[in-house]
Short mmCIF file of N, CA and C in Angstrom, two decimals:
data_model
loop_
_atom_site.label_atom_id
_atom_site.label_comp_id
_atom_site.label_asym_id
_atom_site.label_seq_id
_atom_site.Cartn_x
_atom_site.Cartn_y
_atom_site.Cartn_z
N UNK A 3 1.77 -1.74 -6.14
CA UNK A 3 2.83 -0.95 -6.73
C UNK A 3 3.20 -1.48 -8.12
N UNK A 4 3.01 -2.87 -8.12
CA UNK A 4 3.23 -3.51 -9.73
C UNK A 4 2.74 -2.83 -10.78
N UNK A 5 1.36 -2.51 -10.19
CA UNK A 5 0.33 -2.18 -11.31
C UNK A 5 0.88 -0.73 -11.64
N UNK A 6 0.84 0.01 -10.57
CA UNK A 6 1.35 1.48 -11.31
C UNK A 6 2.61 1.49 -11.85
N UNK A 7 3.74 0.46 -11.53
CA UNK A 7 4.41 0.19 -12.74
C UNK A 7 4.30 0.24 -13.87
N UNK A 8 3.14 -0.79 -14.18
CA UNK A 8 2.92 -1.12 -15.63
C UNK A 8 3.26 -2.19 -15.71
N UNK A 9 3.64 -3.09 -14.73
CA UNK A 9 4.76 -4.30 -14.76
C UNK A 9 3.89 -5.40 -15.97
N UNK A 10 2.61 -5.50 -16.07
CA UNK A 10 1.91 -6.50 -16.62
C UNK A 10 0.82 -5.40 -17.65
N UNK A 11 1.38 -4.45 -17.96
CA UNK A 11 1.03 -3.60 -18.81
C UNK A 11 0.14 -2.21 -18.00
N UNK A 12 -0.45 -1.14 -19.14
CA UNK A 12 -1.32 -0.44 -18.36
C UNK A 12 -2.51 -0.30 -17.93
N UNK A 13 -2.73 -0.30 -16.43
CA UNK A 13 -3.90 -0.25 -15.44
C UNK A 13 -4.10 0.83 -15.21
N UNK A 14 -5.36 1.36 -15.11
CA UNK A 14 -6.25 2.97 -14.83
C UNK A 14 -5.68 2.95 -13.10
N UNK A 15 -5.91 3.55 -12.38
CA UNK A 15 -5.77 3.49 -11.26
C UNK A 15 -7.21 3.11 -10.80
N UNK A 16 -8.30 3.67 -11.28
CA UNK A 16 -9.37 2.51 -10.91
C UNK A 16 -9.57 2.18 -10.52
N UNK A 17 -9.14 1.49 -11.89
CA UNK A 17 -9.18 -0.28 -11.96
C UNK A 17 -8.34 -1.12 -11.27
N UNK A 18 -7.16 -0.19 -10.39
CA UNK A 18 -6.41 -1.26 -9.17
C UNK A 18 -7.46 -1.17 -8.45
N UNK A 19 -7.59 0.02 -8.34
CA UNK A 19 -8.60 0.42 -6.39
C UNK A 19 -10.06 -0.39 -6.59
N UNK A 20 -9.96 -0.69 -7.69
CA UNK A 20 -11.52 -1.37 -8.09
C UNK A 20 -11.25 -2.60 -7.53
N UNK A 21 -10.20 -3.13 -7.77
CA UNK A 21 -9.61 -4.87 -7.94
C UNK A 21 -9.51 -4.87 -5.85
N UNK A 22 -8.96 -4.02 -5.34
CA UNK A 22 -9.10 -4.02 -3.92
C UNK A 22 -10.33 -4.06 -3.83
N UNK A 23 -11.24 -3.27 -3.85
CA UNK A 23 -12.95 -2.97 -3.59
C UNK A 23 -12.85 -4.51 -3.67
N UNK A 24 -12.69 -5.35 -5.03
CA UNK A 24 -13.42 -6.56 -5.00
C UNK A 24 -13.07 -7.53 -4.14
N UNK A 25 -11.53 -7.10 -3.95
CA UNK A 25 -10.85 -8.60 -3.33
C UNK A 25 -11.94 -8.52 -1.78
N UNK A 26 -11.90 -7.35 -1.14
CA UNK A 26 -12.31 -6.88 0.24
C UNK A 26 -13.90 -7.64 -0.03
N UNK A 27 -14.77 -7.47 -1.03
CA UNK A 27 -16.00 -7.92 -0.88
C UNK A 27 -16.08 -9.33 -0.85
N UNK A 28 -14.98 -10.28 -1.65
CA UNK A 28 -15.03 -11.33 -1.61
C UNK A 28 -14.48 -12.10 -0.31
N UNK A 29 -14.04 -11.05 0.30
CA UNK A 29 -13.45 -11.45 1.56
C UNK A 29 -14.72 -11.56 2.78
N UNK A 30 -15.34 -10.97 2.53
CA UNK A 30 -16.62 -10.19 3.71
C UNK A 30 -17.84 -11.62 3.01
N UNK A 31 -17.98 -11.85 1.76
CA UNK A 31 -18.96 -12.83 1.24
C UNK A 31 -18.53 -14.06 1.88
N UNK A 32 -17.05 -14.54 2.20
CA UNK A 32 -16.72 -15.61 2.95
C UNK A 32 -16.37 -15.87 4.54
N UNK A 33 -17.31 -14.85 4.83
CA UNK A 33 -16.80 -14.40 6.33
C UNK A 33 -15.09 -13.97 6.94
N UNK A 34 -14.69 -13.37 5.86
CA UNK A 34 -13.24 -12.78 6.32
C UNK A 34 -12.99 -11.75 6.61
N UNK A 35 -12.51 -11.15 7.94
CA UNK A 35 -12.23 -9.70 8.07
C UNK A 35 -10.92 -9.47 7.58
N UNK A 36 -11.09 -8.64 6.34
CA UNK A 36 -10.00 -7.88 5.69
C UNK A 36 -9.68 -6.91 6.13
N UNK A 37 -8.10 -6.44 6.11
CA UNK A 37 -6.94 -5.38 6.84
C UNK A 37 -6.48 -4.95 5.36
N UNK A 38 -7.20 -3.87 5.23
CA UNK A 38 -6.37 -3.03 3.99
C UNK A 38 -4.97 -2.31 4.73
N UNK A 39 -3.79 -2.24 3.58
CA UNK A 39 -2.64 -1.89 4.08
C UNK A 39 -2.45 -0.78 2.65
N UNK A 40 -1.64 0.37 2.81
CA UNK A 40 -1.00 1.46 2.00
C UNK A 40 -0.34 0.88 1.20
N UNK A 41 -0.16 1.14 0.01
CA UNK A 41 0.85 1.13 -0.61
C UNK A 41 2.54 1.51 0.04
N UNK A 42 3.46 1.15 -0.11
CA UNK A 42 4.75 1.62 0.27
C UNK A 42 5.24 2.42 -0.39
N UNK A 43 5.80 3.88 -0.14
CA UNK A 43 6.22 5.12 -0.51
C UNK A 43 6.98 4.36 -1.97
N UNK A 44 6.91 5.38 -3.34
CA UNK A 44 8.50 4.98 -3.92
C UNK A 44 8.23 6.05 -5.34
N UNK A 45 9.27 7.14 -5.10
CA UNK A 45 9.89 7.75 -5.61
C UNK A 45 9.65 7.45 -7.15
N UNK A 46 10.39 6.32 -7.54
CA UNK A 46 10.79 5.96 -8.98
C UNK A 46 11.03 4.70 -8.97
N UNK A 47 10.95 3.94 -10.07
CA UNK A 47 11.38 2.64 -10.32
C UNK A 47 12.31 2.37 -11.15
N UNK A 48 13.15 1.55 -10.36
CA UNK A 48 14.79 1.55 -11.11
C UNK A 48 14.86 0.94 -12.15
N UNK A 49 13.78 0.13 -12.65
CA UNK A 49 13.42 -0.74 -13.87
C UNK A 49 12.68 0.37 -14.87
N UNK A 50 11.89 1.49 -14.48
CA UNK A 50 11.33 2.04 -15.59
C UNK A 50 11.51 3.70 -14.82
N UNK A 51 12.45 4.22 -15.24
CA UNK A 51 13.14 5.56 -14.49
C UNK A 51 11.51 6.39 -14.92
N UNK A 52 11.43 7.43 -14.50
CA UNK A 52 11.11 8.76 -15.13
C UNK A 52 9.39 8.57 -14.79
N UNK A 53 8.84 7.70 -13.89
CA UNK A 53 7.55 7.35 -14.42
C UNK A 53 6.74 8.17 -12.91
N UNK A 54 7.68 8.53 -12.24
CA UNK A 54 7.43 9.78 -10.97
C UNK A 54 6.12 8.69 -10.62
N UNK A 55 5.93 7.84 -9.46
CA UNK A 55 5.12 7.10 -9.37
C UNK A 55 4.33 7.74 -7.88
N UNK A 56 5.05 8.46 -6.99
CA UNK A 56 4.87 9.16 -6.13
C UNK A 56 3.41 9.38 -5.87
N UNK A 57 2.89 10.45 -7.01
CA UNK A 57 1.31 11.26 -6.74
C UNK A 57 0.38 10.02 -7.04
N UNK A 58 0.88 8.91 -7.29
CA UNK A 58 -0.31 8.16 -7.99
C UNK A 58 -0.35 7.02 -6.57
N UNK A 59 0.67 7.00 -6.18
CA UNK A 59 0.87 6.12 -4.59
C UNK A 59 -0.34 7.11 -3.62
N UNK A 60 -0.10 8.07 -3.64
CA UNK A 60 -0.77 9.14 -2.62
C UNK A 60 -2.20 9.08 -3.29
N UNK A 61 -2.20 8.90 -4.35
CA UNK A 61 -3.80 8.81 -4.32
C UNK A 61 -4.27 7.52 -4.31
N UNK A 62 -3.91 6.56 -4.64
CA UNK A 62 -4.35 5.09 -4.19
C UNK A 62 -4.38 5.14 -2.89
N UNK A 63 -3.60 5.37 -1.82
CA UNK A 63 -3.62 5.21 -0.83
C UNK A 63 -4.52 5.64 0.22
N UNK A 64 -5.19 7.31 -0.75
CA UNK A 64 -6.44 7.84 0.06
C UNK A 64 -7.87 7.23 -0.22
N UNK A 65 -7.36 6.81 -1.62
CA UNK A 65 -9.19 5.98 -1.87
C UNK A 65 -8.85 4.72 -1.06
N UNK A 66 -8.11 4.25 -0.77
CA UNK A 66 -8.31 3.29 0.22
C UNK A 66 -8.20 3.34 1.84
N UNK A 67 -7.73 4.45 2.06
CA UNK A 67 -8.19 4.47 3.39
C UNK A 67 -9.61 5.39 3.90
N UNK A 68 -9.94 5.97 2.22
CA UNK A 68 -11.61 6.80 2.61
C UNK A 68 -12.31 5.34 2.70
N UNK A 69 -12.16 4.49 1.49
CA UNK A 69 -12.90 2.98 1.70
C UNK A 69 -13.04 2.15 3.05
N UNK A 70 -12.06 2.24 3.46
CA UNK A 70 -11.76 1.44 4.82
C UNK A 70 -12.38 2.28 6.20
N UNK A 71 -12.45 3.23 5.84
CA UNK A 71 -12.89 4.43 6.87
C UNK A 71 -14.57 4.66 6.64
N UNK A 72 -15.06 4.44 5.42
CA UNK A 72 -16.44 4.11 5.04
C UNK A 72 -17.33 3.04 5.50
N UNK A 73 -15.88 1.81 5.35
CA UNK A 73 -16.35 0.33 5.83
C UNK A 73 -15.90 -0.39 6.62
N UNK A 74 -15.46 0.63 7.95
CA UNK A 74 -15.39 -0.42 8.93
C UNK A 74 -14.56 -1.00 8.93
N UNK A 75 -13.27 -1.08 8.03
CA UNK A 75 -12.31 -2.00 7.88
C UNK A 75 -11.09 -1.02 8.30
N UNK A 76 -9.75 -1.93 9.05
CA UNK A 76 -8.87 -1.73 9.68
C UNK A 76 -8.25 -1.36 8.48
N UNK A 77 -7.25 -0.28 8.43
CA UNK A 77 -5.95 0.44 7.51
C UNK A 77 -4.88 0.44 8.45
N UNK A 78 -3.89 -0.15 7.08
CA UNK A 78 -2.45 0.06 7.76
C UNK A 78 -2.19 1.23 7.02
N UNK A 79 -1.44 1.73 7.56
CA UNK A 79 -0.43 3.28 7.02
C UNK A 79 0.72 3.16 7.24
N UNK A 80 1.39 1.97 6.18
CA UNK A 80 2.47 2.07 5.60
C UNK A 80 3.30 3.40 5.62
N UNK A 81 3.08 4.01 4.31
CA UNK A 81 3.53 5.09 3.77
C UNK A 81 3.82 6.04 4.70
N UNK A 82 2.91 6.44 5.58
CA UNK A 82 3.38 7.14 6.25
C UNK A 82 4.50 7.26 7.38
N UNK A 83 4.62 5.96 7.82
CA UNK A 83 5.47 5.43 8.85
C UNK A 83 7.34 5.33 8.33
N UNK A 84 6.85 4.92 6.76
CA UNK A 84 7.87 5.10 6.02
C UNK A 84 8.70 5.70 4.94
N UNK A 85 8.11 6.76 4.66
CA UNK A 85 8.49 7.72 3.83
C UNK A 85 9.58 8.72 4.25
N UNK A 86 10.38 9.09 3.25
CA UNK A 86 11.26 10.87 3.08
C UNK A 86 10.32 11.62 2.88
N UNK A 87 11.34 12.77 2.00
CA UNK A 87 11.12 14.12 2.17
C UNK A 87 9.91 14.39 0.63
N UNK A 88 10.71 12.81 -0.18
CA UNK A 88 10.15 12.78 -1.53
C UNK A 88 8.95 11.99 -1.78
N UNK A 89 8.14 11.28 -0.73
CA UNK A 89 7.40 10.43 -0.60
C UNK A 89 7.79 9.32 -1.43
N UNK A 90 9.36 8.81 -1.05
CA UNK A 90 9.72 7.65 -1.58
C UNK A 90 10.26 6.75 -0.30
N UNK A 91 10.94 5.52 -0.39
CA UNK A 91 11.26 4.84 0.48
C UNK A 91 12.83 5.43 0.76
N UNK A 92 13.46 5.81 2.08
CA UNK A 92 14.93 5.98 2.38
C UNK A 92 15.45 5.50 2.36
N UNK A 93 17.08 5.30 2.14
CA UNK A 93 17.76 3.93 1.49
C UNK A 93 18.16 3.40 2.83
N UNK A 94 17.66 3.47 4.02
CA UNK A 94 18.02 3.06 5.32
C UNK A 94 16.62 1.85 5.61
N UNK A 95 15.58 1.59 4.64
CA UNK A 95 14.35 1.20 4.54
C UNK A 95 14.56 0.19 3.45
N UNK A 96 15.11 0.64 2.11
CA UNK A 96 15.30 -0.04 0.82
C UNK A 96 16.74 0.48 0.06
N UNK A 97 17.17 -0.83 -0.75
CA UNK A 97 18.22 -0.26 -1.07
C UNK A 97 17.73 -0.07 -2.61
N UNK A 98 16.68 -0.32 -2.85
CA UNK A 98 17.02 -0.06 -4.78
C UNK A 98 15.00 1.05 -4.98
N UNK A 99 14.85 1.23 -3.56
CA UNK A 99 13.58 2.32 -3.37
C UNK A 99 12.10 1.72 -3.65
N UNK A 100 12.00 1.01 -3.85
CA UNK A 100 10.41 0.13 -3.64
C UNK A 100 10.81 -1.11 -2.67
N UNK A 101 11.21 -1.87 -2.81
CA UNK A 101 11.51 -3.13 -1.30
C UNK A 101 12.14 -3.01 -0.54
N UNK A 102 11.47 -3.14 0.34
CA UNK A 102 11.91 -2.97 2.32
C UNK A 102 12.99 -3.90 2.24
N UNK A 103 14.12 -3.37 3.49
CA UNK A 103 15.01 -3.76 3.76
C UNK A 103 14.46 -4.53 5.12
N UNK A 104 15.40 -5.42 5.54
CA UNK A 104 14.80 -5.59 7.08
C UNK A 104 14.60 -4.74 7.81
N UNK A 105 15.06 -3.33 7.86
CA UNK A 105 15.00 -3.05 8.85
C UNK A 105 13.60 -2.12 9.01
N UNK A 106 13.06 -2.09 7.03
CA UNK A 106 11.72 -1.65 6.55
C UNK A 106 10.66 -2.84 7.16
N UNK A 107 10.57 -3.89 6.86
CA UNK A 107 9.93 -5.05 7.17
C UNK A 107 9.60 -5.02 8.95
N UNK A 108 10.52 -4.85 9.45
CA UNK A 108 10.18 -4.79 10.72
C UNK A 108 9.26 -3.67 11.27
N UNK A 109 9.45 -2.76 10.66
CA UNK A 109 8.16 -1.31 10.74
C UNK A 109 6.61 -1.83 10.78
N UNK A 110 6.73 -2.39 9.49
CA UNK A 110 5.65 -3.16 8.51
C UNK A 110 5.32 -3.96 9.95
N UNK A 111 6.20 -4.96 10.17
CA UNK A 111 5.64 -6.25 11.20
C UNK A 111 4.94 -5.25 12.14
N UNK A 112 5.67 -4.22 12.87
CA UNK A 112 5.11 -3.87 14.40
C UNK A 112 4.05 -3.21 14.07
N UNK A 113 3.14 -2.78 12.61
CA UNK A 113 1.93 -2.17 12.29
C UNK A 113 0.84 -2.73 11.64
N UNK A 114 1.05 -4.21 11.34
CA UNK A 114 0.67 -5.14 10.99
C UNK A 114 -0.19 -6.11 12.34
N UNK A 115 0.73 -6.25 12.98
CA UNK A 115 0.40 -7.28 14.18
C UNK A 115 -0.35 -5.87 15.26
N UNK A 116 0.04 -4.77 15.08
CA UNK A 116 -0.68 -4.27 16.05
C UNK A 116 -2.49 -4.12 15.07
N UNK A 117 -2.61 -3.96 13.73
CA UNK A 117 -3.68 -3.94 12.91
C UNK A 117 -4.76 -5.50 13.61
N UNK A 118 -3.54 -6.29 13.25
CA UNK A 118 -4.18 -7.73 13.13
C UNK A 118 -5.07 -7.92 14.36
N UNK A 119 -3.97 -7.38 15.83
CA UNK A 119 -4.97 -7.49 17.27
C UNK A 119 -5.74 -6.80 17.22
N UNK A 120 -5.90 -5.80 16.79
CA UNK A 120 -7.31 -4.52 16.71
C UNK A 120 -8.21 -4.98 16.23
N UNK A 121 -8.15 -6.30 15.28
CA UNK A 121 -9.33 -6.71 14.54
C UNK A 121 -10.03 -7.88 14.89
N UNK A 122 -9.17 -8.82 15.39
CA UNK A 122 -9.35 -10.14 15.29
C UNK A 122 -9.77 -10.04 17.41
N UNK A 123 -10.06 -8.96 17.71
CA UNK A 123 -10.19 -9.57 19.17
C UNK A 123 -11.50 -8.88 19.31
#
């Protein structure tokens, strides 16, 4: 989500989904089974208003779960578990709309640990 910020300047979308592709290969070259996870829903960013980050979440999120669905690798689906009406985070999830609240985090945990046993057994 940094990156489609801009937080460290501008990234193609790509070139994030590229930077996953790599991390995942370098993971598999060292014998690691990698758990790709969604991006988390978010509306807008309260640091850089207006930048409608929404459609660009939804499409990162499908090249990585066509990737993961190509290769055998476990996907979490965040986003979906946690999204509104706006494909952003609800303020019952986050209070400032990109970081989970606890009571977001705990979603995350129970789809995480159920990912992690699916893989690792």
């Amino acid at each position: 989500i940094n990156d489609i910020a801009h937080n460290n300047g501008v990234i193609a979308l790509e070139n994030v989904f590229g930077n996953i592709v790599s991390m995942v290969e370098l993971a598999k070259a060292n014998g690691i089974k990698a758990i790709l996870c969604s991006l988390l829903p978010a509306y807008d960013f309260p640091w850089r208003p207006g930048m409608e980050p929404a459609g660009k979440v939804l499409q990162l999120n499908e090249w990585i779960r066509d990737y993961a669905d190509r290769n055998g690798i476990t996907y979490v689906d965040y986003h979906s578990a946690m999204r509104d009406s706006r494909n952003g985070l609800p303020g019952n999830l986050s209070k400032d709309g990109v970081h989970p609240t606890l009571e977001g985090y705990k979603i995350m945990e129970r789809l995480v640990l159920e990912a992690i046993n699916k893989t690792v057994r």
